[in-house]
CSV table of C-alpha atoms and ligand atoms in Angstrom, one decimal:
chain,number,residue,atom,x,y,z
L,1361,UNK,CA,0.0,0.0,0.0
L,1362,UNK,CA,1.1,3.4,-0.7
L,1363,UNK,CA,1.5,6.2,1.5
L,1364,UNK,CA,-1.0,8.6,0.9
L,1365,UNK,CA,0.9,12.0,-0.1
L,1366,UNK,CA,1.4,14.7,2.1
L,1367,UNK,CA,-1.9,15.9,2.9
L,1368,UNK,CA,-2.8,19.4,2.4
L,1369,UNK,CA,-3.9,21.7,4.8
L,1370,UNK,CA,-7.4,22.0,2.8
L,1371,UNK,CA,-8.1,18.2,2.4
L,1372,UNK,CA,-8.1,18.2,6.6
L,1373,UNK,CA,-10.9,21.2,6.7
L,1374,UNK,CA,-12.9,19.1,4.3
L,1375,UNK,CA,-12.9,15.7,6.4
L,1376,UNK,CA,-13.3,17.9,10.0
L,1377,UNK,CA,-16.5,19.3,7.9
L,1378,UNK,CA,-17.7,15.4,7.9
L,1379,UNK,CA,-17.2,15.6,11.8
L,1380,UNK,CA,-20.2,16.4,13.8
L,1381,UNK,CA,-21.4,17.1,17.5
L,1382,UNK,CA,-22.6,14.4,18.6
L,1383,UNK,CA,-25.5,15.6,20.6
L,1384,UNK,CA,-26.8,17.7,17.8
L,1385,UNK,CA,-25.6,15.5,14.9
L,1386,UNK,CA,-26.8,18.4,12.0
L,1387,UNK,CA,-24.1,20.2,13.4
L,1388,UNK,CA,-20.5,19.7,11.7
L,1389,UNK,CA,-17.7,21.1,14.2
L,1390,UNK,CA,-17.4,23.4,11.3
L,1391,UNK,CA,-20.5,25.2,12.3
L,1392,UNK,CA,-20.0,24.7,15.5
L,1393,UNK,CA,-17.5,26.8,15.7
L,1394,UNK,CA,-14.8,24.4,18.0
L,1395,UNK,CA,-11.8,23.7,15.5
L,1396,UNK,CA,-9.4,26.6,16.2
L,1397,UNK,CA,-6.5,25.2,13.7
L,1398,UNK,CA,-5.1,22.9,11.6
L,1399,UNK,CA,-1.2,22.2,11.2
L,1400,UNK,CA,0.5,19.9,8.7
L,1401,UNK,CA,3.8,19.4,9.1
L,1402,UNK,CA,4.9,17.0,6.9
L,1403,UNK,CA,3.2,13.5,7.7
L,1404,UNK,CA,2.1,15.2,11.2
L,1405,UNK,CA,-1.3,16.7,11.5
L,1406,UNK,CA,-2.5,18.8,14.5
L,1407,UNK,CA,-6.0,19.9,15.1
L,1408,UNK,CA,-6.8,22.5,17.8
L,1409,UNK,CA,-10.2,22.6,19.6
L,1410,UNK,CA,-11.7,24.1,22.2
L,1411,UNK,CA,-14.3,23.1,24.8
L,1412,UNK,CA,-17.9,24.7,24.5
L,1413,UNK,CA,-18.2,24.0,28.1
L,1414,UNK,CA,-16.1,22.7,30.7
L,1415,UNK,CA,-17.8,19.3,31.5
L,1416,UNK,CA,-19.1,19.1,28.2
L,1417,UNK,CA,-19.1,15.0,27.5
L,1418,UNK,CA,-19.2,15.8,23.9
L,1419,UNK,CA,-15.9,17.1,23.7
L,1420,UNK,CA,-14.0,13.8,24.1
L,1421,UNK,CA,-16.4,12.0,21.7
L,1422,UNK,CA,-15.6,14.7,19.0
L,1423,UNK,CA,-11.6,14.1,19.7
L,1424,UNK,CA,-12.2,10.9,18.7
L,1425,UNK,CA,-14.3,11.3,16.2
L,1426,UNK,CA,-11.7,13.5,13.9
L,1427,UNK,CA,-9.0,10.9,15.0
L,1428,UNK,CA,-10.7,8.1,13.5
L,1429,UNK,CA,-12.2,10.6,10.5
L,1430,UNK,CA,-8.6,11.0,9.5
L,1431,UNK,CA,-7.5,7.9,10.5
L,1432,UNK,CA,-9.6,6.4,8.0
L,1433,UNK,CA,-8.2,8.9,5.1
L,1434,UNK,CA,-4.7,7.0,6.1
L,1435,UNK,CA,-3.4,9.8,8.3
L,1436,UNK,CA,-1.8,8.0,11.0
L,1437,UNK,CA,0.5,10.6,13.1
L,1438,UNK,CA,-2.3,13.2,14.8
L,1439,UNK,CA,-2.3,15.6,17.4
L,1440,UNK,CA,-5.5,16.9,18.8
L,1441,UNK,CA,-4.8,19.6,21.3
L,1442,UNK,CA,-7.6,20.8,23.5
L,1443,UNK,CA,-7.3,24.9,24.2
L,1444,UNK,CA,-9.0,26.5,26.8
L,1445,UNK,CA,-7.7,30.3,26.2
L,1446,UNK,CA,-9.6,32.4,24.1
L,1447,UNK,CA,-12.9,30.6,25.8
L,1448,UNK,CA,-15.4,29.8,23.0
L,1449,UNK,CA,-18.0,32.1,22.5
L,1450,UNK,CA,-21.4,31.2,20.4
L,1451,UNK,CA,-20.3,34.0,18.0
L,1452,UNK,CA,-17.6,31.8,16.6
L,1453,UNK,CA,-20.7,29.3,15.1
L,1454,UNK,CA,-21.7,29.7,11.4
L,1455,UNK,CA,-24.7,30.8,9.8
L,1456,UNK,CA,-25.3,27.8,8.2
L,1457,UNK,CA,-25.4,26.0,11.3
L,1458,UNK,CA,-27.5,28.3,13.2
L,1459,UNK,CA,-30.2,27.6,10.2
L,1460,UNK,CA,-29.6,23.9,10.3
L,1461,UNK,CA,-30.0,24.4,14.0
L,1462,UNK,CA,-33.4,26.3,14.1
L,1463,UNK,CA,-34.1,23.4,11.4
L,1464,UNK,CA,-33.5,20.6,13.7
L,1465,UNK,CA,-35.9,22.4,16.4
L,1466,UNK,CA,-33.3,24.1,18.5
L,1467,UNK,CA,-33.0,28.0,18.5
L,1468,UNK,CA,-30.0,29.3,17.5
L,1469,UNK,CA,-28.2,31.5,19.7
L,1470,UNK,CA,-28.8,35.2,19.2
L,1471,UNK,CA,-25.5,36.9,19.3
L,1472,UNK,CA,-25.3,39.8,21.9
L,1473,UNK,CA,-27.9,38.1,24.4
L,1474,UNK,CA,-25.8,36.6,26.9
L,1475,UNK,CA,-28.2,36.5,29.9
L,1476,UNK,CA,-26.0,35.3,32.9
L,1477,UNK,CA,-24.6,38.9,33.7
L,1478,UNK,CA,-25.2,38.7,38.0
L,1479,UNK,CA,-27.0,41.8,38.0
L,1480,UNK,CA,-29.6,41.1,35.4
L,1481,UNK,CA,-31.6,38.8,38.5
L,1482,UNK,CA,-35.0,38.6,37.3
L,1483,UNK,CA,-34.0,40.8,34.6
L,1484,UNK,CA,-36.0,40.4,31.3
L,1485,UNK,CA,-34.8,37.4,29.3
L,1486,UNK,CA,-33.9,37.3,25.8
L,1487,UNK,CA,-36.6,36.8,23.3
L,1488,UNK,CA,-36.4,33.4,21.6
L,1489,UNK,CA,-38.4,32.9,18.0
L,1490,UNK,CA,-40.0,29.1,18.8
L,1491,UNK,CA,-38.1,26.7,16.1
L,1492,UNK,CA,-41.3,25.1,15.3
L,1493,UNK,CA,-44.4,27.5,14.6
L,1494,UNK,CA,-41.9,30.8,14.7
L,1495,UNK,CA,-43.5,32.4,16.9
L,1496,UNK,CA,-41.5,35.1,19.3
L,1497,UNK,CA,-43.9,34.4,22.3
L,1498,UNK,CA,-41.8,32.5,24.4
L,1499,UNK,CA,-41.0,32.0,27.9
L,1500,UNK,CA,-37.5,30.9,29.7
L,1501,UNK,CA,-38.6,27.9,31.6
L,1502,UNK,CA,-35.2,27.3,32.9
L,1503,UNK,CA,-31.6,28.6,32.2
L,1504,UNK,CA,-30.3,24.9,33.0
L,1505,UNK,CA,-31.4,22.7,29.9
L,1506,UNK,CA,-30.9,19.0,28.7
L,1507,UNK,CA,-26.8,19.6,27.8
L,1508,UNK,CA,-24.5,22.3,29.3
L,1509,UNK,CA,-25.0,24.3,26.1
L,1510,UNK,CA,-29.0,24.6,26.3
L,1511,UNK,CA,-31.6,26.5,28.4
L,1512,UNK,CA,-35.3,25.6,28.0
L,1513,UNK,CA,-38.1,27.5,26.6
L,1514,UNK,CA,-41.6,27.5,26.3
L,1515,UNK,CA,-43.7,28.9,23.4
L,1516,UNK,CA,-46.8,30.6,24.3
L,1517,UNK,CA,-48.8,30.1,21.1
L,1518,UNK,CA,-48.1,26.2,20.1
L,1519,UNK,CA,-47.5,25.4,23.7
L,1520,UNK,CA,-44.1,23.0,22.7
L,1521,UNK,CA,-41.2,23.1,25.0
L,1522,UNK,CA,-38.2,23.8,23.2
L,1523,UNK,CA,-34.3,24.0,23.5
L,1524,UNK,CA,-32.5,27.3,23.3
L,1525,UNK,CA,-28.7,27.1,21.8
L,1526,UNK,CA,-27.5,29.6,25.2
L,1527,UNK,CA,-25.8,32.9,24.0
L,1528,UNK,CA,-22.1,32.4,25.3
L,1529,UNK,CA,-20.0,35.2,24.4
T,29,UNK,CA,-11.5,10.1,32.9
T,30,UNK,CA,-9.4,8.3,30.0
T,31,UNK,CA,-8.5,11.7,27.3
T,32,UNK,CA,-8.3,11.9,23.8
T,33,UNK,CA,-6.9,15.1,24.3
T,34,UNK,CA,-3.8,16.8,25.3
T,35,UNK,CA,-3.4,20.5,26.0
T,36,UNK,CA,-1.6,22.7,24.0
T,37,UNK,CA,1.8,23.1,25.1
T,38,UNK,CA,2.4,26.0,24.0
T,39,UNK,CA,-0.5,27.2,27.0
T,40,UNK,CA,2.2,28.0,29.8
T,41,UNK,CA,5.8,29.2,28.5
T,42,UNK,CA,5.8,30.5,32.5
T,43,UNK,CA,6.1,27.1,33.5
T,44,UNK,CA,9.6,26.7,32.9
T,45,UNK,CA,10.9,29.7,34.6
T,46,UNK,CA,9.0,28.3,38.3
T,47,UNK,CA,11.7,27.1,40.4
T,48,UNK,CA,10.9,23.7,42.4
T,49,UNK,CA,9.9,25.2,45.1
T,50,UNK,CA,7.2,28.3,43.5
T,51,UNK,CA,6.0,24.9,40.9
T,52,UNK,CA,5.0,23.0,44.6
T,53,UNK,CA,3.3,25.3,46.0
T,54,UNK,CA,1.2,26.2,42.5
T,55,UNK,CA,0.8,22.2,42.4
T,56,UNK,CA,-0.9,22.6,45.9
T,57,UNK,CA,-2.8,25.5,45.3
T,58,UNK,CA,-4.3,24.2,42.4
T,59,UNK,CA,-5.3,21.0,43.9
T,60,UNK,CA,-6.9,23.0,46.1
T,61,UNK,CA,-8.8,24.9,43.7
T,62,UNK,CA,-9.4,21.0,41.9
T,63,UNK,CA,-10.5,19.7,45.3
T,64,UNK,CA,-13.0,22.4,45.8
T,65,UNK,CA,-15.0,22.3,42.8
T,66,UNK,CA,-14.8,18.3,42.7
T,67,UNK,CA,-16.4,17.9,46.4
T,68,UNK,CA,-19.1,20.3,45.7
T,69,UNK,CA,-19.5,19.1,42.2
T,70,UNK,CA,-20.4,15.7,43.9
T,71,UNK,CA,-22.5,17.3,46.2
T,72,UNK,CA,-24.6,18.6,43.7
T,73,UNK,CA,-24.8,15.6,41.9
T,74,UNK,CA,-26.5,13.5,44.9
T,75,UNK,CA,-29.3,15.8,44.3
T,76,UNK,CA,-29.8,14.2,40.5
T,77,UNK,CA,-33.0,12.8,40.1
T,78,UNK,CA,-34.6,14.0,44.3
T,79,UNK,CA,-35.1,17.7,42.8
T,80,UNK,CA,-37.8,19.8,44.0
T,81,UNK,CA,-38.9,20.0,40.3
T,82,UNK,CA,-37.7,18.4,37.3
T,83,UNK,CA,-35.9,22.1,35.7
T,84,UNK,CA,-34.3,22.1,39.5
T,85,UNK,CA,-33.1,18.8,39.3
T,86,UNK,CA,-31.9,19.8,35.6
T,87,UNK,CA,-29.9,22.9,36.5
T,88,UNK,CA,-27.9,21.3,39.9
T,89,UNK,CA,-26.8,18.7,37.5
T,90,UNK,CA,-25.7,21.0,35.1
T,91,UNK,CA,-24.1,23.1,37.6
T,92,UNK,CA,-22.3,19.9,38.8
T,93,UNK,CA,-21.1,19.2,35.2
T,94,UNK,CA,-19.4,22.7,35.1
T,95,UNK,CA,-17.6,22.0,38.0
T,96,UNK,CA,-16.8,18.9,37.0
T,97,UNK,CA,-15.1,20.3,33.7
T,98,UNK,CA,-13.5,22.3,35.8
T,99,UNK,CA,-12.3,20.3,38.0
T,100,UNK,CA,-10.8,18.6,35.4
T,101,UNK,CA,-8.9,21.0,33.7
T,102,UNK,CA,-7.3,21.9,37.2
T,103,UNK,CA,-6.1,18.2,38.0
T,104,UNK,CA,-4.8,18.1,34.6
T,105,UNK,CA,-2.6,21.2,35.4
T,106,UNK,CA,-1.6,20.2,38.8
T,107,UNK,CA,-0.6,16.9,37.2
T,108,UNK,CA,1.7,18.7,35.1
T,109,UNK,CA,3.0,21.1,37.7
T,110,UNK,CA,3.7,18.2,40.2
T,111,UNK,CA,5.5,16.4,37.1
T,112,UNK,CA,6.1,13.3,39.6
T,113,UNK,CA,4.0,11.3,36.8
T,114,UNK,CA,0.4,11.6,38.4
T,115,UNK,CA,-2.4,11.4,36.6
T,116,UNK,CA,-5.8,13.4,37.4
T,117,UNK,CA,-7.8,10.1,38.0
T,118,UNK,CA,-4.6,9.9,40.6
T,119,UNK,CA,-4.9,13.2,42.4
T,120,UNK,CA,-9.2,12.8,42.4
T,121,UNK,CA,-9.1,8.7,43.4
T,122,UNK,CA,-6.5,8.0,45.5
T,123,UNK,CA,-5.8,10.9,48.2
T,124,UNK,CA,-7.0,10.7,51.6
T,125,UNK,CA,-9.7,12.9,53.2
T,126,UNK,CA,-6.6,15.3,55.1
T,127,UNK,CA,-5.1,15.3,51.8
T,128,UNK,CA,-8.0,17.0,50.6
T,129,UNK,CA,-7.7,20.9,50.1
T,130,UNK,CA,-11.1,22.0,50.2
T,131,UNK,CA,-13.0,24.4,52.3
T,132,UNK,CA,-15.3,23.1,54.8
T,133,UNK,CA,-18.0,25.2,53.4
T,134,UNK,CA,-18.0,22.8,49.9
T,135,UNK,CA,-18.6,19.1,51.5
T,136,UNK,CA,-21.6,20.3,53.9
T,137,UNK,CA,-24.4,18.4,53.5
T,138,UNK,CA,-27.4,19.1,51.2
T,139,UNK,CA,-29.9,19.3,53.8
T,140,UNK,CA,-33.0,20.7,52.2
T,141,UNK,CA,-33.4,22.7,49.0
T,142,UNK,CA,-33.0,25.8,51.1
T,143,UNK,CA,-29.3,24.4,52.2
T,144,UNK,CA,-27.9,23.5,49.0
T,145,UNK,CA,-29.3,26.7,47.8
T,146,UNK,CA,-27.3,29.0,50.2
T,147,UNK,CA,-24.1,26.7,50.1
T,148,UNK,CA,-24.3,27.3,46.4
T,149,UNK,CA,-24.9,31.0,47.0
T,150,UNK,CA,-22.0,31.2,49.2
T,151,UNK,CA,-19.8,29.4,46.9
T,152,UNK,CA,-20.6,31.1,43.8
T,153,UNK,CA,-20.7,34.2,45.1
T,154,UNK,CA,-17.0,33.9,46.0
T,155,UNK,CA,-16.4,31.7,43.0
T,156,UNK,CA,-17.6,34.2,40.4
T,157,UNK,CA,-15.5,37.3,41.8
T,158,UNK,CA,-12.2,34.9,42.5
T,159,UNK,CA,-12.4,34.0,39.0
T,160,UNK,CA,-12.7,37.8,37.8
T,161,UNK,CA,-9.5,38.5,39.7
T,162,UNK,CA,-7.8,35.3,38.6
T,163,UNK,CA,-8.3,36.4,35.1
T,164,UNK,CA,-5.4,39.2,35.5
T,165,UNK,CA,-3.6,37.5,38.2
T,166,UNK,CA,-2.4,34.7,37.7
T,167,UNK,CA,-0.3,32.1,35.8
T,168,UNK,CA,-1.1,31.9,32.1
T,169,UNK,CA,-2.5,28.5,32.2
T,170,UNK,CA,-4.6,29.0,35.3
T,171,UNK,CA,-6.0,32.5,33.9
T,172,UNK,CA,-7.2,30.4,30.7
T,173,UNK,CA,-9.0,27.9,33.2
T,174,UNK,CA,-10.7,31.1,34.9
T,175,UNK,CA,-12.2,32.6,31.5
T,176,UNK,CA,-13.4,29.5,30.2
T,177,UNK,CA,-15.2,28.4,34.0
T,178,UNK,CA,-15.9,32.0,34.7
T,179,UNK,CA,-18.6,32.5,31.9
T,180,UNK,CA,-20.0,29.1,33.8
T,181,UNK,CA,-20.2,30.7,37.1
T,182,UNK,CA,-21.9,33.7,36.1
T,183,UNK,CA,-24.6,31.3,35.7
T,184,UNK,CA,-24.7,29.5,38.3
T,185,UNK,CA,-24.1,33.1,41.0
T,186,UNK,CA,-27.7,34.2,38.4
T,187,UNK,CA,-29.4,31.0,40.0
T,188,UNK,CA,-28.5,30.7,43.4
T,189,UNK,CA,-29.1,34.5,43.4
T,190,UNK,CA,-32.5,34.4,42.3
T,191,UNK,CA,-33.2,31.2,44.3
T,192,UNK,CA,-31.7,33.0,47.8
T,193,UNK,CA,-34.5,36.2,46.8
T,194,UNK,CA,-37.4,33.7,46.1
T,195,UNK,CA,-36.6,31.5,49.2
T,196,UNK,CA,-36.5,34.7,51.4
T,197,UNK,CA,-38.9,36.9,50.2
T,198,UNK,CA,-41.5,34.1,49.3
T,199,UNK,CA,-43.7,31.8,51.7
T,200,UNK,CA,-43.7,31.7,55.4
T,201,UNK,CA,-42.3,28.1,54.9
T,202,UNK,CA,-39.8,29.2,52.4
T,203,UNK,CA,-38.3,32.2,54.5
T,204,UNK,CA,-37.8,30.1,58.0
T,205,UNK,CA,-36.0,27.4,55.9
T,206,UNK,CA,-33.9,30.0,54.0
T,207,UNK,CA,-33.2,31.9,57.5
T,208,UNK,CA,-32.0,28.6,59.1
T,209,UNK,CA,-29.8,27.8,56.5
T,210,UNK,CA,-28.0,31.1,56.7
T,211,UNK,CA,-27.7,30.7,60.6
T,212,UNK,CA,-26.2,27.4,60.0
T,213,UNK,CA,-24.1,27.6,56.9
T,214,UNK,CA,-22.8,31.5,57.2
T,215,UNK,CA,-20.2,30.8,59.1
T,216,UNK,CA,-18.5,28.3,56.5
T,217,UNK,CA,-18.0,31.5,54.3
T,218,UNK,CA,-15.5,33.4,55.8
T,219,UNK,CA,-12.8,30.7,55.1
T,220,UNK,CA,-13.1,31.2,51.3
T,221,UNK,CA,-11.4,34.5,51.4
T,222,UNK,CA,-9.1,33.8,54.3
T,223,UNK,CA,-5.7,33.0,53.4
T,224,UNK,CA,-3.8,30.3,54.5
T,225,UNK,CA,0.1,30.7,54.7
T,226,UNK,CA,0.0,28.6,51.1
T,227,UNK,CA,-2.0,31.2,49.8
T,228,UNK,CA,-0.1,34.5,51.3
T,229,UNK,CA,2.9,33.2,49.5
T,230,UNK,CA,1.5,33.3,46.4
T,231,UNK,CA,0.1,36.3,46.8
T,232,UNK,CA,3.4,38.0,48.0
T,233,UNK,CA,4.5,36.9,44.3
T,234,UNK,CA,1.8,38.0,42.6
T,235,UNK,CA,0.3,34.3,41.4
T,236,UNK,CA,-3.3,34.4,42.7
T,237,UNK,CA,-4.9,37.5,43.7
T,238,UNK,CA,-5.2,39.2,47.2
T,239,UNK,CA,-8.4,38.2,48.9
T,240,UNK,CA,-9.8,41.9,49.7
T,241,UNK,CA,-11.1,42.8,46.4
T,242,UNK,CA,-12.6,39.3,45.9
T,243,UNK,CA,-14.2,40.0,49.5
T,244,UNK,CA,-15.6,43.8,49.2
T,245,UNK,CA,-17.3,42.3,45.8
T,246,UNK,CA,-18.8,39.0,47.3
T,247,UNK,CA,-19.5,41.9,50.0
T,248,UNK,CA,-21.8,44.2,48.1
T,249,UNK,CA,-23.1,41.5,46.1
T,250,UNK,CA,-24.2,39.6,49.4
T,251,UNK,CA,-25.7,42.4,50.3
T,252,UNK,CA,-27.8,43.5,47.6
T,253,UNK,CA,-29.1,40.2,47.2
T,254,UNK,CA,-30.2,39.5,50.7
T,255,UNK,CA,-31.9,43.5,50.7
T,256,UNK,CA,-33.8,41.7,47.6
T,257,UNK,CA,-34.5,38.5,49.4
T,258,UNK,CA,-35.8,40.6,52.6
T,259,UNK,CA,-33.4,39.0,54.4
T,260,UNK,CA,-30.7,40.0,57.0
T,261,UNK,CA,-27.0,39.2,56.6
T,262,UNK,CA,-25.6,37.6,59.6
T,263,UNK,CA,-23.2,39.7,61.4
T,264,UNK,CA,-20.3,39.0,63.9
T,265,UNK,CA,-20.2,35.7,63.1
T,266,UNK,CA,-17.4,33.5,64.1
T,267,UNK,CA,-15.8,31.8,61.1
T,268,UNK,CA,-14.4,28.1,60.8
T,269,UNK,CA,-11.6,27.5,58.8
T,270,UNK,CA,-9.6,24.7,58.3
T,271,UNK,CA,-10.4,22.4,55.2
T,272,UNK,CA,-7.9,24.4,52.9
T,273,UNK,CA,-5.3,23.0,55.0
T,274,UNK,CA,-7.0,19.6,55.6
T,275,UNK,CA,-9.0,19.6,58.2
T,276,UNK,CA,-11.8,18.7,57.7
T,277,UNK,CA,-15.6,18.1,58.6
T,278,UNK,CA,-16.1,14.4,59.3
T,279,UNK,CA,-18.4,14.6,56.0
T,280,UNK,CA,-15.6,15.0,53.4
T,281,UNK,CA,-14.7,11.0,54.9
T,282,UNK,CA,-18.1,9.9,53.7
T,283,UNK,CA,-18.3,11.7,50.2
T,284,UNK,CA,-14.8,10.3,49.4
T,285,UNK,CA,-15.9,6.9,50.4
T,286,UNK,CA,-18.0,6.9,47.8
T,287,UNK,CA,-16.6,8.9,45.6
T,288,UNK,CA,-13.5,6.7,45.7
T,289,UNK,CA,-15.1,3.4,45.7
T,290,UNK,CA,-14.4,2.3,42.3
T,291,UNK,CA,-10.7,2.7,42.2
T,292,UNK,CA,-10.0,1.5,45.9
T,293,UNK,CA,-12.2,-1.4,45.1
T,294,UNK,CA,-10.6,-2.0,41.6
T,295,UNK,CA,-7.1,-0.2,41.6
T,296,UNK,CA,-6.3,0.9,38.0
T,297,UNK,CA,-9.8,0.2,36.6
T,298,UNK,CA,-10.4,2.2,33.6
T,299,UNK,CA,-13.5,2.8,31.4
U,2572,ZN,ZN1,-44.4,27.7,18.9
């Protein structure tokens, strides 16, 4: 078998663009926003992420996930490096996959928004459009959703709970 | 906690230039740090499925993940800073209770919904401002584990904030339970901001921050939030101290019991 030839730096993007989160599985970790860099130095490949959240379970999953993406492609000498500093933010995610988000029945994040500022107690809460009739009469049932990454909603006109995608900027 | 991961090394050039002796004491305030947001992270999860209400039970379990994350990221640093070829299953699994640096405050029991609200409160309140501070503080790599946990924490003060204003300015029920907990669980607080000799030394070099700024914060913030709550903040109260340099209550014995189980029971099980 031959050695496939020296991958280039593009041919990575394309195959971490096959990689998705697994909790929302629409999501590449393109969209997502997570892969920082890519490094190929000759036959060694290094892919920087960074954590959404802390304890988020996902993150380990995804690690392996690109290893064995690229693994597959024949690229055998791989680094993923984890990096915590600059945090993520929900800015860094892509248009495309706030639509595919909003698509799948989550609402995206709205940029700007980000609630948890210790003085805001009470304070009014973002309005959320509801993923599945649209509608912008929603309630924050809880700031604590089903993944690290999610607070839930309520819409007020077709009555379906719903996740939010949290603003984390 | 098996990885897939490693962290950049290009995180902490600063590590390097520690001599042996500043790298120790970093290693044990770290594990300190680790220690803290492990015990009540396992605190919080014992409440995962007995929640008042299902959301409740939802955000205590999401608060634990946070600290859990954190508390991950900090082993993995003092791991490195020991350099003695301890892992963070190691540091988490296999140190005894007066090994343990946490402050008492953190492995109180849950009580009632009112206690684990106003441990939380305590906690956070100190956790959020510590953080702020550590931010322009501290060593590199430890600054980059205080942005990423401090947009967590900001969180977490928002709900026990809220939760300490319901409790106290909601039923008759609500406001004896909330008032209790205070009495009983007040006095824990003082030793988050009370520096031990550890601590004073890195100070005097300029590693973690002084404790007075964190304290006039947690101060006014304590204060406008109890004003909210209709509550009164306890005063002249005398403080107990003693976890951060391990002693501790005899609860921390029990949580590690279990906590520890696994790997005592099955040394070098792995997932
Ligand atoms: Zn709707």
């Amino acid at each position: 078998m031959v050695a496939p030839a020296p991958p280039a730096e593009a041919h990575i993007w394309q195959l971490l663009e096959e990689v998705t989160d697994p909790e929302v599985p629409v999501l590449s970790i393109l969209d997502l926003g997570i892969v920082r860099a890519v490094r190929v130095e000759g036959e060694q490949i290094t892919v920087t992420i960074t954590p959404t959240y802390s304890g988020c379970p996902a993150m380990n999953t995804i690690a392996t996930d690109i290893r064995l993406r690229l693994l597959a492609e024949g690229y055998t000498k791989l680094i993923i490096n984890n990096q915590l500093s600059p945090a993520w933010t929900t800015d860094w995610m892509t248009k495309a996959g706030r639509e595919k988000l909003e698509a799948y029945g989550i609402a995206p994040p709205i940029d700007g928004t980000a609630s948890g500022h210790v003085l805001n107690l009470f304070g009014k809460e973002t309005a959320v459009r509801c993923p599945l009739c649209k509608s912008e009469h929603t309630h924050l049932v809880s700031q604590f959703g089903s993944t690290a990454c999610k607070a839930l909603y309520q819409c007020d006109d077709c009555r379906e709970p719903f996740d939010y995608f949290k603003c984390h900027s | 906690m098996q990885d897939d991961m490693q962290f950049a090394s290009t995180e902490n050039p600063a590590l390097a230039t520690y001599t042996p002796a500043v790298r120790q004491q970093l290693f044990q305030f770290v594990l300190q740090l680790a220690d803290t947001s492990l015990i009540l992270g396992h605190r919080l999860s014992e409440w995962c499925g007995h929640g008042p209400i299902l959301e409740q039970d939802l955000a205590m379990a999401n608060i634990a993940l946070d600290l859990l994350g954190e508390t991950r990221s900090l082993y993995q640093y003092a791991a490195q800073l020991e350099g003695q070829g301890r892992t963070e299953d190691d540091l988490a699994y296999l140190r005894s209770a007066t090994e343990y640096r946490n402050p008492l405050l953190v492995e109180q029991p849950n009580g009632d919904f009112a206690d684990t609200v106003v441990r939380q409160f305590l906690f956070d309140n100190f956790h959020y401002h510590f953080l702020k501070q550590l931010l322009t503080n501290a060593d590199e790599r430890l600054a980059a584990i205080a942005e990423k946990s401090l947009k967590e924490a900001t969180y977490h003060l928002k709900w026990s904030s809220e939760w300490i204003i319901r409790l106290g300015d909601g039923t008759d029920e609500s406001r004896r339970r909330v008032e209790k907990s205070i009495t009983e669980l007040w006095r824990f607080s003082g030793e988050l901001t009370t520096p031990t000799a550890l601590e004073k030394s890195l100070q005097a070099m300029g590693l973690i921050p002084e404790y007075e700024d964190v304290q006039a914060s947690m101060t006014a913030h304590a204060e406008r939030v109890l004003t909210e709550a209709t509550l009164a903040i306890p005063q002249q109260i005398f403080m107990l101290t003693g976890g951060k340099d391990g002693r501790h209550t005899e609860h921390l014995g029990y949580i590690l019991t279990e906590l520890q189980y696994m790997q005592r029971t099955f040394p070098g099980l792995t997932w």
